[in-house]
Coordinates of C-alpha atoms in Angstrom, one line a residue:
Chain A
M1 CA 51.9 202.6 -96.1
I2 CA 50.6 199.9 -98.5
T3 CA 50.1 202.5 -101.3
R4 CA 53.0 203.8 -103.3
E5 CA 53.8 207.3 -103.4
P6 CA 55.0 208.7 -106.8
V7 CA 58.6 208.4 -107.1
Y8 CA 60.3 210.9 -109.6
L9 CA 63.6 209.8 -111.0
P10 CA 65.8 211.5 -113.4
P11 CA 65.7 210.2 -117.0
S12 CA 68.2 207.3 -117.6
D13 CA 71.3 208.2 -119.5
T14 CA 71.5 204.9 -121.4
R15 CA 69.4 202.0 -122.5
R16 CA 71.1 199.8 -120.2
A17 CA 70.4 202.0 -117.2
E18 CA 66.7 202.0 -118.2
L19 CA 66.6 198.2 -118.5
G20 CA 68.4 197.9 -115.1
R21 CA 65.7 200.4 -113.6
D22 CA 63.0 198.1 -115.1
V23 CA 64.5 195.0 -113.6
L24 CA 64.7 196.5 -110.4
D25 CA 61.2 197.8 -110.6
L26 CA 60.1 194.1 -111.3
V27 CA 61.9 192.6 -108.4
C28 CA 60.4 195.1 -106.0
N29 CA 57.1 194.6 -107.5
C30 CA 57.5 191.1 -106.6
G31 CA 58.7 191.6 -103.3
R32 CA 55.8 193.9 -102.6
A33 CA 53.2 191.3 -103.7
L34 CA 55.0 188.6 -101.6
L35 CA 54.9 190.7 -98.7
L36 CA 51.2 191.7 -99.4
L37 CA 50.4 187.9 -99.5
F38 CA 52.2 187.2 -96.2
S39 CA 50.5 190.0 -94.6
A40 CA 47.3 188.7 -95.9
I41 CA 48.1 185.4 -94.4
G42 CA 49.0 186.8 -91.2
C43 CA 45.6 188.4 -91.0
M44 CA 43.9 185.3 -91.5
R45 CA 43.8 184.8 -87.6
F46 CA 41.2 187.6 -87.6
A47 CA 39.1 185.8 -90.2
F48 CA 36.4 185.0 -88.0
Q49 CA 36.4 188.2 -85.7
G50 CA 34.1 191.0 -86.1
R51 CA 32.7 191.6 -89.6
S52 CA 35.5 189.8 -91.4
R53 CA 33.4 186.6 -91.6
D54 CA 30.6 188.7 -93.1
R55 CA 33.1 190.3 -95.5
I56 CA 34.5 186.8 -96.5
V57 CA 31.2 185.6 -97.3
E58 CA 30.3 188.7 -99.4
Q59 CA 33.3 188.2 -101.4
M60 CA 32.6 184.6 -101.9
F61 CA 29.2 185.5 -103.1
S62 CA 30.4 188.3 -105.4
S63 CA 33.5 186.5 -106.8
G64 CA 32.2 182.8 -106.8
I65 CA 28.4 182.7 -106.9
K66 CA 28.1 185.3 -109.3
S67 CA 30.6 183.7 -111.8
L68 CA 28.7 180.4 -112.0
G69 CA 26.8 181.3 -115.0
V70 CA 29.6 182.3 -117.2
I71 CA 31.7 179.3 -115.7
S72 CA 28.8 176.9 -116.5
V73 CA 28.5 178.1 -120.1
V74 CA 32.3 178.2 -120.7
S75 CA 32.9 174.7 -119.0
M76 CA 30.1 172.8 -120.8
F77 CA 31.3 174.2 -124.2
T78 CA 34.8 173.5 -123.4
G79 CA 33.8 169.7 -122.6
M80 CA 31.7 169.6 -125.8
I81 CA 34.7 170.9 -127.9
L82 CA 37.1 168.6 -126.3
A83 CA 34.8 165.5 -126.8
L84 CA 34.0 166.5 -130.5
Q85 CA 37.7 167.1 -131.5
T86 CA 38.9 164.1 -129.8
G87 CA 36.1 162.0 -130.8
I88 CA 36.4 162.9 -134.5
E89 CA 39.9 161.8 -134.5
L90 CA 39.4 158.6 -132.3
R91 CA 36.5 157.7 -134.7
K92 CA 39.1 157.2 -137.5
F93 CA 40.5 154.2 -135.3
G94 CA 37.0 153.0 -134.0
Q95 CA 38.2 154.3 -130.5
E96 CA 35.6 157.2 -129.9
V97 CA 34.3 155.4 -126.9
N98 CA 37.5 156.7 -125.3
I99 CA 36.5 160.3 -125.4
G100 CA 35.1 159.9 -121.8
A101 CA 38.8 159.4 -120.5
A102 CA 40.1 162.2 -122.8
V103 CA 37.5 164.7 -121.7
M104 CA 37.7 163.8 -118.0
V105 CA 41.4 163.5 -117.7
S106 CA 42.2 166.9 -119.6
L107 CA 39.5 168.7 -117.6
L108 CA 40.6 167.3 -114.2
R109 CA 44.2 167.9 -114.8
E110 CA 44.5 171.1 -116.7
M111 CA 41.4 172.5 -118.7
G112 CA 39.0 173.0 -115.6
P113 CA 41.4 174.8 -113.4
F114 CA 42.8 176.8 -116.3
M115 CA 39.5 177.9 -117.7
T116 CA 38.1 178.8 -114.3
A117 CA 41.2 180.7 -113.4
L118 CA 41.1 182.8 -116.7
I119 CA 37.5 183.6 -116.3
L120 CA 38.1 184.6 -112.8
A121 CA 41.1 186.8 -113.5
A122 CA 39.3 188.5 -116.2
S123 CA 36.2 189.2 -114.3
V124 CA 36.9 189.1 -110.5
G125 CA 40.6 189.8 -110.8
S126 CA 40.0 193.0 -113.0
S127 CA 37.2 194.3 -110.5
F128 CA 39.5 193.7 -107.6
A129 CA 42.2 196.0 -109.3
A130 CA 39.6 198.7 -110.4
Q131 CA 38.0 198.8 -106.8
M132 CA 41.5 198.9 -105.1
G133 CA 42.8 201.4 -107.8
T134 CA 39.9 203.7 -107.4
M135 CA 40.3 203.6 -103.4
T136 CA 44.0 204.3 -103.9
V137 CA 43.7 207.3 -106.2
S138 CA 40.9 208.7 -104.2
E139 CA 43.0 208.6 -101.2
E140 CA 40.6 206.0 -99.3
I141 CA 43.4 203.6 -98.5
P142 CA 45.3 206.3 -96.5
A143 CA 42.2 207.3 -95.0
L144 CA 41.7 203.7 -93.7
E145 CA 45.2 203.5 -92.3
L146 CA 44.6 207.0 -90.5
M147 CA 41.5 205.5 -88.8
S148 CA 43.8 202.5 -87.8
I149 CA 42.0 200.2 -90.1
D150 CA 44.5 197.7 -91.6
P151 CA 43.8 197.8 -95.4
V152 CA 45.1 194.2 -95.7
K153 CA 43.0 193.0 -93.2
F154 CA 40.1 194.8 -94.2
L155 CA 40.3 194.4 -98.1
V156 CA 42.8 191.8 -99.1
M157 CA 42.3 189.0 -96.4
P158 CA 38.5 188.4 -97.1
R159 CA 39.2 188.4 -100.9
L160 CA 42.2 186.2 -100.6
I161 CA 40.2 183.6 -98.4
A162 CA 37.1 183.8 -100.7
M163 CA 39.1 183.2 -103.8
A164 CA 41.3 180.5 -102.2
I165 CA 38.0 178.7 -101.4
M166 CA 35.9 179.4 -104.4
T167 CA 38.4 178.9 -107.2
P168 CA 38.9 175.1 -106.5
L169 CA 35.0 174.7 -105.9
L170 CA 34.3 176.4 -109.1
S171 CA 36.9 174.6 -111.0
F172 CA 35.5 171.2 -109.8
Y173 CA 32.1 172.6 -110.7
G174 CA 33.4 173.5 -114.2
C175 CA 34.9 170.0 -114.4
I176 CA 31.6 168.3 -113.8
L177 CA 29.7 170.4 -116.2
G178 CA 32.5 169.9 -118.9
V179 CA 32.3 166.0 -118.4
I180 CA 28.3 166.4 -118.9
G181 CA 28.9 168.6 -122.0
G182 CA 31.2 165.9 -123.5
G183 CA 28.7 163.2 -122.6
I184 CA 26.0 165.0 -124.5
V185 CA 28.2 165.4 -127.7
G186 CA 29.2 161.8 -127.4
S187 CA 25.7 160.4 -127.0
T188 CA 24.1 162.8 -129.6
Q189 CA 26.8 163.2 -132.3
L190 CA 29.4 160.2 -131.8
G191 CA 27.1 157.4 -130.8
V192 CA 28.7 156.6 -127.5
S193 CA 26.2 155.7 -124.9
W194 CA 26.1 157.6 -121.6
V195 CA 26.9 154.5 -119.6
S196 CA 30.0 153.7 -121.7
Y197 CA 31.0 157.3 -121.5
I198 CA 30.8 157.7 -117.7
D199 CA 32.4 154.3 -117.3
N200 CA 35.3 155.1 -119.5
A201 CA 35.7 158.4 -117.9
M202 CA 35.7 157.1 -114.3
R203 CA 38.1 154.2 -115.4
F204 CA 40.8 156.4 -116.5
A205 CA 40.5 159.2 -114.0
E206 CA 42.4 159.2 -110.8
N207 CA 42.3 161.0 -107.5
K208 CA 45.7 162.4 -108.2
D209 CA 44.4 164.2 -111.1
L210 CA 41.5 165.6 -109.3
Y211 CA 43.6 166.8 -106.5
V212 CA 46.5 168.2 -108.5
G213 CA 43.8 170.1 -110.3
L214 CA 42.2 171.4 -107.1
L215 CA 45.7 172.5 -106.0
K216 CA 46.4 174.2 -109.2
A217 CA 42.9 176.1 -108.7
F218 CA 44.0 177.2 -105.2
L219 CA 47.0 178.6 -106.4
F220 CA 45.4 180.4 -109.3
G221 CA 43.0 181.9 -107.0
V222 CA 45.6 183.3 -104.7
I223 CA 47.6 184.5 -107.7
I224 CA 44.6 186.4 -109.0
T225 CA 43.9 188.0 -105.6
V226 CA 47.6 189.1 -104.8
V227 CA 48.2 190.4 -108.2
S228 CA 44.8 192.3 -108.5
C229 CA 45.3 193.8 -105.1
H230 CA 48.9 194.5 -105.5
E231 CA 48.2 196.3 -108.8
G232 CA 45.1 198.1 -107.2
F233 CA 47.3 199.6 -104.5
A234 CA 50.1 200.3 -106.8
T235 CA 47.7 202.5 -109.0
R236 CA 48.6 206.2 -109.6
Q237 CA 47.5 208.9 -111.8
G238 CA 43.8 208.9 -111.5
A239 CA 41.4 207.1 -113.8
V240 CA 44.0 206.3 -116.4
G241 CA 46.0 204.5 -113.7
V242 CA 43.1 202.6 -112.6
G243 CA 42.5 201.3 -116.1
R244 CA 46.4 200.6 -116.6
A245 CA 46.3 198.7 -113.3
T246 CA 43.3 196.6 -114.4
R247 CA 44.9 195.8 -117.7
R248 CA 48.1 194.8 -116.0
T249 CA 46.3 192.7 -113.5
V250 CA 44.6 190.6 -116.4
I251 CA 47.9 190.2 -118.3
L252 CA 50.0 189.4 -115.2
S253 CA 47.4 187.0 -113.9
F254 CA 47.2 185.3 -117.3
L255 CA 51.0 184.8 -117.6
L256 CA 51.3 183.6 -113.9
I257 CA 48.4 181.1 -114.3
L258 CA 50.2 179.6 -117.3
V259 CA 53.7 179.6 -115.7
V260 CA 52.3 178.2 -112.3
G261 CA 50.3 175.6 -114.0
Y262 CA 53.2 174.3 -116.0
I263 CA 55.3 174.1 -112.8
V264 CA 52.7 172.2 -110.9
T265 CA 52.3 169.7 -113.8
R266 CA 55.9 169.2 -114.0
L267 CA 56.3 168.8 -110.2
F268 CA 53.4 166.1 -110.0
Y269 CA 53.6 164.3 -113.3
I270 CA 57.2 163.9 -114.3
Chain B
M1 CA 25.8 191.1 -75.5
N2 CA 27.9 192.9 -78.1
T3 CA 26.2 196.2 -78.9
N4 CA 28.7 197.3 -81.5
K5 CA 27.7 194.6 -83.9
P6 CA 24.7 195.7 -86.1
P7 CA 22.0 193.3 -86.7
K8 CA 22.1 191.3 -89.8
R9 CA 20.0 192.2 -92.5
H10 CA 17.9 189.7 -94.8
N11 CA 20.2 190.4 -97.6
D12 CA 23.3 189.0 -95.6
I13 CA 21.4 185.9 -94.4
S14 CA 20.3 185.0 -97.9
M15 CA 23.8 185.7 -99.3
E16 CA 25.4 183.3 -96.7
L17 CA 22.8 180.7 -97.4
I18 CA 23.5 180.7 -101.2
V19 CA 27.3 180.7 -100.6
G20 CA 26.9 177.9 -98.1
T21 CA 24.6 175.8 -100.1
V22 CA 26.8 175.9 -103.2
A23 CA 29.9 175.4 -101.3
L24 CA 28.4 172.3 -99.6
M25 CA 26.8 170.9 -102.6
I26 CA 30.2 171.3 -104.6
L27 CA 32.0 169.7 -101.6
L28 CA 29.6 166.7 -101.5
A29 CA 30.2 166.1 -105.2
L30 CA 33.8 166.4 -104.6
S31 CA 33.7 163.7 -101.8
Y32 CA 31.5 161.5 -104.0
F33 CA 33.7 161.9 -107.0
T34 CA 36.8 161.1 -104.7
I35 CA 35.3 157.9 -103.4
V36 CA 34.1 156.8 -107.0
V37 CA 37.5 157.8 -108.9
G38 CA 39.5 156.3 -106.0
R39 CA 37.3 153.0 -106.4
Q40 CA 37.3 153.2 -102.5
A41 CA 35.2 150.3 -100.9
F42 CA 34.7 151.7 -97.3
W43 CA 31.7 149.5 -96.8
R44 CA 32.8 146.3 -98.4
K45 CA 35.0 143.7 -96.9
T46 CA 38.2 142.9 -99.0
Y47 CA 40.3 139.9 -99.2
P48 CA 44.1 140.3 -99.4
M49 CA 46.2 138.1 -101.8
E50 CA 49.8 138.0 -101.7
V51 CA 51.7 137.0 -104.8
Y52 CA 55.5 136.6 -105.3
F53 CA 57.0 137.7 -108.8
D54 CA 60.5 137.6 -110.1
S55 CA 59.6 140.6 -112.2
V56 CA 56.2 142.8 -112.2
M57 CA 57.1 144.6 -115.6
G58 CA 55.8 148.0 -114.4
L59 CA 52.8 146.9 -112.6
R60 CA 51.6 149.9 -110.3
D61 CA 49.4 150.5 -107.1
G62 CA 45.9 150.7 -108.1
D63 CA 46.1 148.5 -111.1
N64 CA 43.3 146.1 -111.6
V65 CA 43.1 142.4 -110.6
V66 CA 40.9 140.4 -113.1
I67 CA 39.6 136.9 -113.2
R68 CA 38.4 135.6 -116.6
G69 CA 38.1 139.2 -117.7
M70 CA 36.1 140.6 -114.8
T71 CA 37.6 143.1 -112.4
V72 CA 37.7 141.6 -108.8
G73 CA 40.1 143.8 -107.1
K74 CA 43.2 146.3 -107.1
I75 CA 46.7 146.2 -106.3
R76 CA 47.3 147.7 -102.9
S77 CA 51.1 147.5 -102.7
L78 CA 54.5 146.3 -104.4
T79 CA 57.4 145.6 -102.3
L80 CA 60.8 144.4 -103.1
V81 CA 61.6 141.2 -101.0
S82 CA 65.0 140.0 -101.3
N83 CA 65.1 138.8 -105.1
E84 CA 61.5 138.9 -105.6
V85 CA 58.6 141.3 -105.8
L86 CA 55.6 140.9 -103.2
V87 CA 52.4 142.1 -104.8
V88 CA 49.6 142.6 -102.3
S89 CA 46.1 143.0 -103.7
D90 CA 42.6 143.7 -102.2
L91 CA 40.1 141.5 -103.6
S92 CA 36.3 141.9 -103.5
R93 CA 35.9 137.9 -103.1
M94 CA 37.8 135.1 -101.6
L95 CA 39.7 132.9 -104.2
Q96 CA 39.8 129.2 -104.0
M97 CA 43.1 128.5 -105.8
H98 CA 43.9 125.0 -107.2
R99 CA 47.1 123.4 -107.8
D100 CA 47.3 124.4 -111.6
Y101 CA 46.6 128.1 -110.8
R102 CA 48.1 130.7 -112.9
I103 CA 48.9 134.4 -111.9
R104 CA 50.6 136.8 -114.4
V105 CA 51.0 140.4 -115.2
V106 CA 49.5 141.1 -118.6
F107 CA 48.9 144.3 -120.7
T108 CA 45.7 146.0 -120.6
S109 CA 46.1 147.2 -124.2
V110 CA 48.7 147.5 -126.9
L111 CA 49.2 151.1 -125.8
G112 CA 50.4 150.2 -122.3
G113 CA 48.8 149.7 -118.9
R114 CA 49.0 146.6 -116.9
Q115 CA 46.9 144.4 -114.7
L116 CA 47.1 141.2 -112.8
E117 CA 45.4 138.4 -114.3
V118 CA 44.5 135.5 -112.0
N119 CA 43.3 131.9 -113.1
E120 CA 42.2 129.8 -110.1
G121 CA 42.9 126.5 -111.9
S122 CA 40.6 123.9 -113.0
A123 CA 38.0 122.5 -110.7
D124 CA 39.2 118.8 -111.0
S125 CA 42.6 119.9 -109.8
P126 CA 43.3 119.4 -105.9
M127 CA 42.9 122.5 -103.9
L128 CA 45.7 124.5 -102.3
P129 CA 45.7 125.2 -98.7
P130 CA 45.0 129.0 -97.8
D131 CA 48.4 129.6 -96.3
V132 CA 50.3 128.6 -99.3
R133 CA 52.8 130.9 -100.9
L134 CA 51.5 132.0 -104.4
H135 CA 54.0 132.6 -107.1
G136 CA 53.3 134.5 -110.3
N137 CA 54.4 133.6 -113.8
P138 CA 57.0 135.9 -115.4
P139 CA 55.2 138.5 -117.3
V140 CA 54.9 138.6 -121.1
D141 CA 57.2 141.3 -122.7
L142 CA 55.5 142.4 -126.0
I143 CA 58.7 144.0 -127.3
D144 CA 60.7 140.8 -126.7
D145 CA 58.0 138.8 -128.3
A146 CA 57.8 141.0 -131.3
A147 CA 61.6 141.0 -131.6
A148 CA 61.5 137.3 -131.6
M149 CA 58.8 137.2 -134.1
I150 CA 60.7 139.5 -136.5
K151 CA 63.7 137.2 -136.1
D152 CA 61.7 134.2 -136.9
V153 CA 60.2 135.8 -140.0
R154 CA 63.6 137.0 -141.0
S155 CA 65.1 133.5 -140.7
M156 CA 62.1 132.1 -142.6
L157 CA 62.5 134.4 -145.3
N158 CA 66.3 133.9 -145.7
E159 CA 66.9 130.5 -144.6
G160 CA 63.5 128.8 -145.5
G161 CA 63.8 129.8 -149.1
V162 CA 60.5 132.0 -148.9
A163 CA 62.7 134.9 -150.4
S164 CA 64.0 132.9 -153.3
N165 CA 60.5 131.5 -153.9
I166 CA 59.3 134.9 -154.0
S167 CA 62.0 135.8 -156.4
A168 CA 61.3 132.8 -158.6
T169 CA 57.5 133.7 -158.6
A170 CA 58.4 137.2 -159.6
E171 CA 60.6 135.9 -162.4
N172 CA 57.8 133.7 -163.7
L173 CA 55.4 136.5 -163.6
S174 CA 57.8 138.5 -165.6
T175 CA 58.4 135.8 -168.2
I176 CA 54.5 135.3 -168.3
S177 CA 53.8 139.0 -168.9
G178 CA 56.6 139.1 -171.5
R179 CA 54.9 136.3 -173.4
L180 CA 51.5 137.9 -173.2
K181 CA 53.1 141.1 -174.4
R182 CA 54.5 139.4 -177.5
G183 CA 51.3 137.7 -178.2
E184 CA 52.3 134.0 -177.5
G185 CA 49.9 131.4 -176.2
T186 CA 46.0 131.6 -176.2
I187 CA 45.7 134.5 -173.8
G188 CA 48.4 136.4 -175.6
R189 CA 46.8 136.0 -178.9
L190 CA 43.5 137.1 -177.5
L191 CA 45.2 140.2 -176.3
V192 CA 47.1 140.8 -179.5
E193 CA 44.9 139.3 -182.3
D194 CA 41.7 140.7 -183.4
G195 CA 40.5 137.5 -185.1
M196 CA 40.7 135.6 -181.9
Y197 CA 38.5 138.1 -180.4
V198 CA 36.1 137.7 -183.1
Q199 CA 36.1 134.0 -182.7
L200 CA 35.7 134.4 -179.0
Q201 CA 32.9 136.7 -179.5
G202 CA 31.1 134.2 -181.9
T203 CA 31.7 131.5 -179.3
M204 CA 30.1 133.7 -176.8
A205 CA 27.1 134.4 -179.0
E206 CA 26.6 130.6 -179.4
A207 CA 27.0 130.1 -175.8
S208 CA 24.5 132.9 -175.4
N209 CA 22.0 131.1 -177.9
A210 CA 22.6 127.8 -176.1
L211 CA 21.9 129.3 -172.7
A212 CA 18.7 130.9 -174.2
Q213 CA 17.6 127.2 -175.5
I214 CA 18.5 125.9 -172.0
K215 CA 16.3 128.7 -170.4
I216 CA 13.4 127.8 -172.7
V217 CA 13.7 124.0 -171.8
T218 CA 13.9 124.7 -168.2
T219 CA 10.9 127.2 -168.5
K220 CA 9.0 124.4 -170.0
L221 CA 10.0 121.9 -167.3
S222 CA 9.1 124.2 -164.6
Q223 CA 5.6 124.7 -166.4
G224 CA 5.3 120.9 -166.4
E225 CA 5.3 120.6 -170.3
G226 CA 6.4 117.3 -171.8
T227 CA 7.0 113.9 -170.2
L228 CA 10.0 115.3 -168.3
G229 CA 8.1 118.2 -167.1
K230 CA 5.2 116.1 -166.0
L231 CA 7.7 113.8 -164.3
L232 CA 9.1 116.8 -162.5
M233 CA 6.0 118.7 -161.7
D234 CA 3.2 116.3 -161.6
D235 CA 2.9 114.2 -158.3
R236 CA 0.8 111.6 -159.8
V237 CA 3.7 110.2 -162.1
Y238 CA 6.0 110.3 -159.1
K239 CA 3.3 108.4 -157.0
D240 CA 3.0 105.8 -159.9
I241 CA 6.6 105.3 -160.2
E242 CA 6.8 104.9 -156.4
K243 CA 4.1 102.4 -156.4
T244 CA 5.6 100.5 -159.3
T245 CA 9.0 100.5 -157.6
A246 CA 7.3 99.2 -154.3
N247 CA 5.7 96.5 -156.4
L248 CA 9.0 95.6 -157.9
R249 CA 10.6 95.4 -154.6
D250 CA 7.8 93.2 -153.2
L251 CA 8.4 90.9 -156.4
T252 CA 12.2 90.7 -155.9
D253 CA 11.6 90.1 -152.2
R254 CA 9.4 87.2 -153.1
V255 CA 11.9 85.8 -155.6
N256 CA 14.6 86.2 -153.2
A257 CA 12.5 84.6 -150.5
G258 CA 12.2 81.6 -152.8
E259 CA 8.6 82.1 -153.4
G260 CA 6.7 81.1 -156.8
T261 CA 8.2 79.4 -159.6
L262 CA 10.6 82.0 -160.6
G263 CA 11.8 82.1 -156.8
K264 CA 12.3 78.5 -156.6
L265 CA 14.0 78.5 -159.9
L266 CA 16.4 81.2 -158.5
A267 CA 16.6 79.8 -155.0
K268 CA 19.9 78.3 -153.7
D269 CA 18.2 75.0 -153.2
D270 CA 18.4 73.7 -157.1
S271 CA 16.2 70.6 -156.7
M272 CA 13.8 72.1 -159.2
Y273 CA 16.3 73.1 -161.5
V274 CA 17.7 69.4 -161.4
N275 CA 14.3 68.0 -161.9
L276 CA 13.6 70.4 -164.8
L277 CA 17.0 69.3 -166.2
A278 CA 16.1 65.6 -165.8
T279 CA 12.6 66.2 -167.4
S280 CA 14.1 68.1 -170.3
R281 CA 16.5 65.4 -170.8
S282 CA 13.7 62.7 -170.7
L283 CA 11.8 64.9 -173.2
S284 CA 14.8 65.0 -175.3
N285 CA 15.2 61.2 -175.1
I286 CA 11.6 60.6 -175.9
T287 CA 11.6 62.9 -178.9
A288 CA 14.7 61.2 -180.3
R289 CA 13.1 57.9 -180.0
V290 CA 10.1 59.3 -181.7
E291 CA 12.1 60.7 -184.6
N292 CA 13.8 57.4 -184.9
G293 CA 10.5 55.7 -185.2
D294 CA 11.0 53.7 -182.0
G295 CA 7.8 52.7 -180.2
L296 CA 4.2 53.0 -181.0
L297 CA 4.4 56.8 -181.1
G298 CA 7.3 56.8 -183.3
K299 CA 6.0 54.4 -185.7
L300 CA 2.9 56.4 -185.8
I301 CA 4.7 59.3 -186.8
S302 CA 7.1 57.6 -189.1
D303 CA 5.0 54.7 -190.4
E304 CA 2.1 55.9 -192.7
T305 CA 0.6 52.3 -192.9
L306 CA 0.4 52.0 -189.2
A307 CA -1.1 55.5 -189.0
T308 CA -3.7 54.6 -191.7
N309 CA -4.5 51.3 -189.8
V310 CA -4.9 53.2 -186.6
Q311 CA -7.1 55.7 -188.2
Q312 CA -9.3 53.0 -189.9
T313 CA -9.5 51.1 -186.6
I314 CA -10.5 54.2 -184.9
Q315 CA -13.2 54.8 -187.6
E316 CA -14.5 51.4 -187.3
L317 CA -14.5 51.6 -183.4
R318 CA -16.6 54.8 -183.7
A319 CA -19.0 53.1 -186.0
A320 CA -19.4 50.2 -183.6
I321 CA -20.1 52.5 -180.7
D322 CA -22.6 54.3 -182.8
D323 CA -24.3 51.0 -183.7
F324 CA -24.2 50.1 -179.9
R325 CA -25.9 53.2 -179.0
E326 CA -28.5 52.8 -181.7
T327 CA -29.3 49.3 -180.2
S328 CA -29.0 49.8 -176.5
P329 CA -32.6 50.9 -176.0
V330 CA -34.0 47.6 -177.6
V331 CA -31.5 45.7 -175.6
S332 CA -32.5 47.5 -172.4
F333 CA -36.1 47.0 -173.0
S334 CA -35.7 43.2 -173.9
S335 CA -33.4 42.9 -170.7
F336 CA -36.3 44.6 -168.7
L337 CA -39.0 42.5 -170.1
F338 CA -37.3 39.2 -169.9
G339 CA -36.0 40.0 -166.6
T340 CA -39.3 40.6 -165.2
F341 CA -40.7 37.2 -166.2

């Protein structure tokens, strides 16, 4: 069974024993999450069979298209803030024309994937966790298993594929809007023309920046899905457990996004 | 036919359409962006150029190749070949290299970044054959140059006497400021003594008055008052002066040309002068003889008896002529009468 039955253990005698139990629990959770990921990858061979394709499209719509609005606003303002902050400092040296490069490179490398992932973790990840958690506490997951429907294939795999596809696309979309926002600030408040802004941005941007950013976004999408589904399946104790699972999903997703973001940057840029 | 699969609803189709449209649009933008950022030129022909360097100083794949500041290509690859570095670049145009060509690695800015700078050489230099092996100049190391410059400045300061000069100048300045402080010299007194200041103030007041007078004069001049003002402001005076000057010039030209008496007198040919000299000498001689009483004229002037006689003779001659006039009609009539018969 994918869901976890409540395990009642005697209270720990010492703090060291309690700490050891927490570490063991953490390792078990990591293992379960990875196994869930591998199971979902294994189920991808069924992606185009039956109604899986429809479920994938539905998840792409609900997690990707419905997030376009908030991602548009956040990305554009992120680009505007970046342009304004760097432009104010660069203006002291008469180098405000270089805001194009600063905005473009920072968005492609880090800010685009990072902001998109945070938005998706907070909106889509939490909804995944709440949905899975509710299904778990209302015994719907065991019911699916009883009906010989694989919950991973039915619930996790479409979400994983949808998020793995939509997060990089949304990240790139956010980068474009951020660059446009930076251009608006540059042309209206810093006296940098659109032509020189775009020329400067394109001169310093590299394909490596773009694709490393997309790789990060892909990994962030996978992390959000796995963490949210895992936490959903691990939900216990009714509505309180659902709320706790949602909160844990957002926190864990944020932490893992930061850590993985750093590791990928370290791998490709040093 | 799969009867288990329920027919698609309208909502499913619209959802698929939206997802597909958004995904395709973003993918298209991603592809375009990849091409633009990667500066790929799939549809343009490129011309490879191979250059050998002793050192490339951190030049990388993808760095720009520039000619006279214009980007004409990108570095494709860098390869170590024995003790040299082979740099292969793709250019957008074929380069015609001359014998005095120059290729070097330069910094794009003081903050870093490098590019390949190509100078094809001067047009009057002979062309190189197309298969010639091109060699790049050693790159310029800004840090080495800066270190050399600092060394030069240091040696100039220490050995060239600049430091001692600065020290001497500072000492002189200190001496001057000390003298000023003690009230020595004109400026020192000006700083210390009030009387000097009062004198200076009076001088300044006088200067101010003088300036006011000058201002009045210049105002009058500008208004064309007085002779000088008219000279400055009235065109007629200027024209008169111009005309007079022209006449003077004409006169001097004529004198120079030897025209007229004055011209002949001033001419290089001194015959007139000689004649005048001779004439004046003759006149002098004559007047001397007259004064000495030589000749009739001299005696007339010096001898009063002769003068009286001459005067008397003239009077008698005048009387004789008058008589002749009176008798001439009678004589004429008698002559006519006796002549007829």
